[in-house]
Amino acid sequence: MLDKSLPYVGFIMKMRGEKLATLTVPELPEGYVYKLYEDGDEAHWARLEAQVNEFESPEKALTYFNNEYRNPYRNELYKRCAFVCTADGVPVATATAWFMSSSLGMKSWLQWISADPAHQGKGLGRAVIAKALSLYNDLPGAGDIYLHTQTWSHTAVYLYWKLGFGFFLGNDINVAWHREPGFRVMKNEPLQALEVMSQVYKPELIEKMRSGAEKPTADELIEHELLPPFPAGYTY
């Protein structure tokens, strides 16, 4: 759940591609199983994202999912959208190993991570993140992996950090969005975010996160051209 008691600050985290080789997907507690997206799971995705307040309602979440993912990229969802389900097949957590054209170039982006509050406290959030990240091992051109998050998600931010993501010290990133002309801006204020999260993190954790932050590489300092909208079924 989002903690809106803190000031909102958006920022970007980065996992180096070589860390995927050391990533392990945990065994799930009894009564839960992993699966990848199948037709019909869009309704479950919408329910999960609405439950954690990413959307005002499941209906709005479903419209977004269909417009931005299912309709243009259904073939990619079968390979990239992970769920944890109950034994009877009901999804209770999700994460997606996605990709986007950006001012950094074509990059991998971990997206839309959520877990049903009724099933939290069992490690399912960490598990579904690890499962989604593991999918990159079988996808072409994965490379380094990025995610955009915010201080309101500080509980999830700790999970990302434990899994190998560092605070990215680069500039804001422009990302292409296939239904809109131009780009959207991923705001990146990592040091300000750490200052805000010092209200909920211990000082020693803040220092570890700050000292382990990812400085931009030479390539990440270059402004890359955003590619045009992707055709349906696109794979980079």
Short mmCIF file of C-alpha atoms in Angstrom, two decimals:
data_model
loop_
_atom_site.label_atom_id
_atom_site.label_comp_id
_atom_site.label_asym_id
_atom_site.label_seq_id
_atom_site.Cartn_x
_atom_site.Cartn_y
_atom_site.Cartn_z
CA MET A 1 0.00 0.00 0.00
CA LEU A 2 1.11 3.56 -0.67
CA ASP A 3 2.12 5.59 2.38
CA LYS A 4 0.94 9.09 1.52
CA SER A 5 1.94 10.47 4.92
CA LEU A 6 5.36 11.24 3.39
CA PRO A 7 6.05 13.96 0.81
CA TYR A 8 5.97 12.55 -2.71
CA VAL A 9 9.32 12.36 -4.49
CA GLY A 10 9.78 10.33 -7.65
CA PHE A 11 13.07 8.60 -8.43
CA ILE A 12 14.68 5.88 -10.52
CA MET A 13 16.49 2.73 -9.42
CA LYS A 14 18.80 0.57 -11.51
CA MET A 15 19.96 -3.04 -11.40
CA ARG A 16 23.06 -3.93 -13.37
CA GLY A 17 22.42 -6.70 -15.86
CA GLU A 18 25.16 -8.95 -14.46
CA LYS A 19 23.27 -9.23 -11.17
CA LEU A 20 20.58 -11.28 -12.90
CA ALA A 21 23.00 -14.21 -12.98
CA THR A 22 23.05 -14.31 -9.18
CA LEU A 23 19.31 -13.83 -8.74
CA THR A 24 17.34 -16.72 -7.25
CA VAL A 25 13.58 -17.14 -7.45
CA PRO A 26 12.35 -18.23 -4.01
CA GLU A 27 10.07 -21.14 -3.36
CA LEU A 28 6.58 -19.96 -2.53
CA PRO A 29 4.72 -20.75 0.69
CA GLU A 30 2.44 -23.75 0.52
CA GLY A 31 -0.75 -22.91 -1.33
CA TYR A 32 0.79 -20.51 -3.86
CA VAL A 33 2.17 -20.98 -7.38
CA TYR A 34 3.86 -18.87 -10.08
CA LYS A 35 2.34 -18.33 -13.50
CA LEU A 36 2.68 -16.04 -16.50
CA TYR A 37 -0.06 -13.94 -18.04
CA GLU A 38 -2.90 -15.74 -19.83
CA ASP A 39 -5.89 -14.21 -21.59
CA GLY A 40 -8.37 -13.13 -18.93
CA ASP A 41 -5.74 -12.21 -16.34
CA GLU A 42 -6.15 -8.54 -17.22
CA ALA A 43 -9.12 -8.38 -14.82
CA HIS A 44 -6.97 -9.76 -12.00
CA TRP A 45 -4.17 -7.30 -12.82
CA ALA A 46 -6.66 -4.45 -12.65
CA ARG A 47 -8.04 -5.65 -9.32
CA LEU A 48 -4.55 -5.91 -7.80
CA GLU A 49 -3.42 -2.48 -8.96
CA ALA A 50 -6.62 -0.86 -7.69
CA GLN A 51 -6.23 -2.60 -4.33
CA VAL A 52 -2.88 -0.87 -3.76
CA ASN A 53 -4.32 2.51 -4.85
CA GLU A 54 -2.45 2.79 -8.13
CA PHE A 55 -5.83 3.44 -9.80
CA GLU A 56 -9.10 4.84 -8.52
CA SER A 57 -11.00 1.73 -9.56
CA PRO A 58 -10.50 -1.69 -11.21
CA GLU A 59 -12.40 -0.36 -14.23
CA LYS A 60 -9.88 2.45 -14.78
CA ALA A 61 -6.99 0.05 -14.23
CA LEU A 62 -8.45 -2.37 -16.79
CA THR A 63 -8.88 0.37 -19.38
CA TYR A 64 -5.27 1.41 -18.88
CA PHE A 65 -3.96 -2.16 -19.10
CA ASN A 66 -5.90 -2.94 -22.26
CA ASN A 67 -4.90 0.29 -23.99
CA GLU A 68 -1.24 0.32 -23.03
CA TYR A 69 -0.35 -3.37 -22.85
CA ARG A 70 -2.88 -6.00 -23.87
CA ASN A 71 -4.15 -4.54 -27.13
CA PRO A 72 -0.78 -3.56 -28.67
CA TYR A 73 1.55 -6.05 -26.93
CA ARG A 74 -0.39 -9.18 -26.02
CA ASN A 75 2.35 -11.49 -27.30
CA GLU A 76 4.86 -9.77 -25.04
CA LEU A 77 2.62 -10.15 -21.99
CA TYR A 78 2.72 -13.94 -22.30
CA LYS A 79 6.50 -13.76 -21.74
CA ARG A 80 6.83 -10.77 -19.42
CA CYS A 81 3.91 -10.44 -16.98
CA ALA A 82 4.32 -12.65 -13.88
CA PHE A 83 1.82 -13.55 -11.19
CA VAL A 84 1.73 -15.39 -7.90
CA CYS A 85 -1.57 -17.24 -7.57
CA THR A 86 -3.41 -19.16 -4.91
CA ALA A 87 -3.65 -22.91 -5.42
CA ASP A 88 -7.02 -22.45 -7.13
CA GLY A 89 -5.49 -20.06 -9.68
CA VAL A 90 -6.47 -16.61 -8.36
CA PRO A 91 -3.64 -14.07 -8.88
CA VAL A 92 -2.63 -12.28 -5.67
CA ALA A 93 0.62 -10.56 -6.75
CA THR A 94 2.07 -9.33 -10.02
CA ALA A 95 5.11 -7.70 -11.63
CA THR A 96 6.08 -7.15 -15.26
CA ALA A 97 9.47 -7.36 -16.99
CA TRP A 98 8.80 -4.62 -19.53
CA PHE A 99 10.80 -2.46 -21.99
CA MET A 100 10.59 1.13 -23.19
CA SER A 101 12.31 3.44 -25.63
CA SER A 102 13.84 6.29 -23.64
CA SER A 103 16.44 9.02 -23.63
CA LEU A 104 18.77 6.27 -22.35
CA GLY A 105 17.99 4.15 -25.42
CA MET A 106 15.85 1.01 -25.51
CA LYS A 107 15.94 -0.26 -21.93
CA SER A 108 14.34 -2.84 -19.66
CA TRP A 109 11.93 -1.49 -17.04
CA LEU A 110 10.42 -3.45 -14.17
CA GLN A 111 6.83 -2.25 -13.89
CA TRP A 112 3.51 -2.50 -12.04
CA ILE A 113 4.39 -4.40 -8.88
CA SER A 114 1.54 -5.10 -6.49
CA ALA A 115 0.30 -7.65 -3.98
CA ASP A 116 -3.16 -8.21 -2.56
CA PRO A 117 -3.12 -6.73 0.98
CA ALA A 118 -4.98 -9.81 2.24
CA HIS A 119 -1.98 -11.96 1.26
CA GLN A 120 0.84 -9.65 2.34
CA GLY A 121 3.35 -10.62 5.02
CA LYS A 122 4.17 -13.90 3.25
CA GLY A 123 7.00 -12.73 1.03
CA LEU A 124 4.86 -12.79 -2.10
CA GLY A 125 5.90 -9.29 -3.20
CA ARG A 126 9.58 -10.16 -3.11
CA ALA A 127 8.86 -13.46 -4.81
CA VAL A 128 6.92 -12.01 -7.73
CA ILE A 129 9.59 -9.33 -8.26
CA ALA A 130 12.29 -12.01 -8.39
CA LYS A 131 10.17 -14.08 -10.77
CA ALA A 132 9.64 -11.12 -13.12
CA LEU A 133 13.34 -10.26 -13.05
CA SER A 134 14.23 -13.87 -13.86
CA LEU A 135 12.23 -13.59 -17.09
CA TYR A 136 14.83 -11.18 -18.45
CA ASN A 137 17.29 -14.08 -18.67
CA ASP A 138 15.24 -15.50 -21.55
CA LEU A 139 14.47 -12.19 -23.27
CA PRO A 140 16.71 -10.55 -25.89
CA GLY A 141 18.68 -7.44 -25.08
CA ALA A 142 17.71 -7.16 -21.42
CA GLY A 143 20.90 -5.44 -20.20
CA ASP A 144 20.55 -3.18 -17.17
CA ILE A 145 17.09 -2.90 -15.63
CA TYR A 146 15.41 0.28 -14.40
CA LEU A 147 12.32 1.07 -12.40
CA HIS A 148 10.57 4.28 -11.46
CA THR A 149 9.15 4.53 -7.96
CA GLN A 150 8.38 7.08 -5.24
CA THR A 151 8.78 7.74 -1.56
CA TRP A 152 5.18 6.65 -0.93
CA SER A 153 6.34 3.11 -1.84
CA HIS A 154 9.16 2.99 0.70
CA THR A 155 8.29 -0.56 1.81
CA ALA A 156 8.68 -1.78 -1.78
CA VAL A 157 11.80 0.38 -2.27
CA TYR A 158 13.51 -1.60 0.48
CA LEU A 159 12.66 -4.83 -1.36
CA TYR A 160 14.07 -3.47 -4.62
CA TRP A 161 17.26 -2.47 -2.85
CA LYS A 162 17.62 -5.89 -1.19
CA LEU A 163 17.20 -7.55 -4.59
CA GLY A 164 20.04 -5.54 -6.11
CA PHE A 165 18.60 -2.21 -7.31
CA GLY A 166 20.54 0.92 -6.47
CA PHE A 167 19.44 4.55 -6.46
CA PHE A 168 20.25 5.94 -9.90
CA LEU A 169 22.06 9.29 -9.79
CA GLY A 170 21.35 10.25 -13.39
CA ASN A 171 19.05 12.89 -14.79
CA ASP A 172 15.29 12.70 -15.42
CA ILE A 173 14.53 10.19 -18.17
CA ASN A 174 12.20 10.76 -21.11
CA VAL A 175 10.27 7.64 -22.11
CA ALA A 176 8.17 6.99 -25.20
CA TRP A 177 4.56 5.95 -24.68
CA HIS A 178 2.96 4.26 -27.63
CA ARG A 179 -0.47 5.94 -27.34
CA GLU A 180 0.86 9.44 -26.93
CA PRO A 181 3.04 11.62 -29.17
CA GLY A 182 6.32 12.82 -27.73
CA PHE A 183 7.36 11.45 -24.35
CA ARG A 184 6.69 11.31 -20.64
CA VAL A 185 9.25 12.41 -18.08
CA MET A 186 10.36 9.98 -15.38
CA LYS A 187 11.37 12.37 -12.60
CA ASN A 188 14.55 11.36 -10.81
CA GLU A 189 15.39 12.96 -7.46
CA PRO A 190 17.13 10.13 -5.55
CA LEU A 191 18.98 12.22 -2.97
CA GLN A 192 15.84 14.16 -2.10
CA ALA A 193 13.96 10.85 -1.87
CA LEU A 194 16.54 9.47 0.57
CA GLU A 195 16.17 12.58 2.69
CA VAL A 196 12.39 12.09 2.83
CA MET A 197 12.67 8.36 3.57
CA SER A 198 15.01 9.07 6.48
CA GLN A 199 11.72 9.57 8.33
CA VAL A 200 11.01 5.82 8.04
CA TYR A 201 14.44 4.24 7.43
CA LYS A 202 17.21 3.98 10.02
CA PRO A 203 20.25 6.23 9.47
CA GLU A 204 22.54 3.28 8.76
CA LEU A 205 20.22 2.04 6.00
CA ILE A 206 20.06 5.50 4.44
CA GLU A 207 23.86 5.64 4.44
CA LYS A 208 24.14 2.21 2.80
CA MET A 209 21.65 3.21 0.12
CA ARG A 210 23.45 6.50 -0.50
CA SER A 211 26.94 4.97 -0.64
CA GLY A 212 25.77 2.21 -2.99
CA ALA A 213 23.99 4.53 -5.41
CA GLU A 214 24.56 4.00 -9.14
CA LYS A 215 26.44 6.81 -10.88
CA PRO A 216 25.48 7.19 -14.56
CA THR A 217 27.78 5.57 -17.10
CA ALA A 218 29.16 7.46 -20.09
CA ASP A 219 26.40 5.96 -22.27
CA GLU A 220 23.71 7.03 -19.80
CA LEU A 221 24.90 10.62 -20.08
CA ILE A 222 24.19 10.63 -23.81
CA GLU A 223 20.74 11.81 -24.91
CA HIS A 224 19.41 9.00 -27.13
CA GLU A 225 16.72 9.48 -29.74
CA LEU A 226 13.34 8.09 -28.77
CA LEU A 227 12.08 5.48 -31.19
CA PRO A 228 8.65 5.85 -32.84
CA PRO A 229 5.65 3.91 -31.47
CA PHE A 230 6.16 0.17 -31.54
CA PRO A 231 4.07 -2.03 -33.82
CA ALA A 232 1.94 -4.77 -32.28
CA GLY A 233 3.99 -7.81 -31.31
CA TYR A 234 7.21 -5.79 -31.22
CA THR A 235 10.22 -7.48 -29.60
CA TYR A 236 13.48 -5.59 -29.20
#
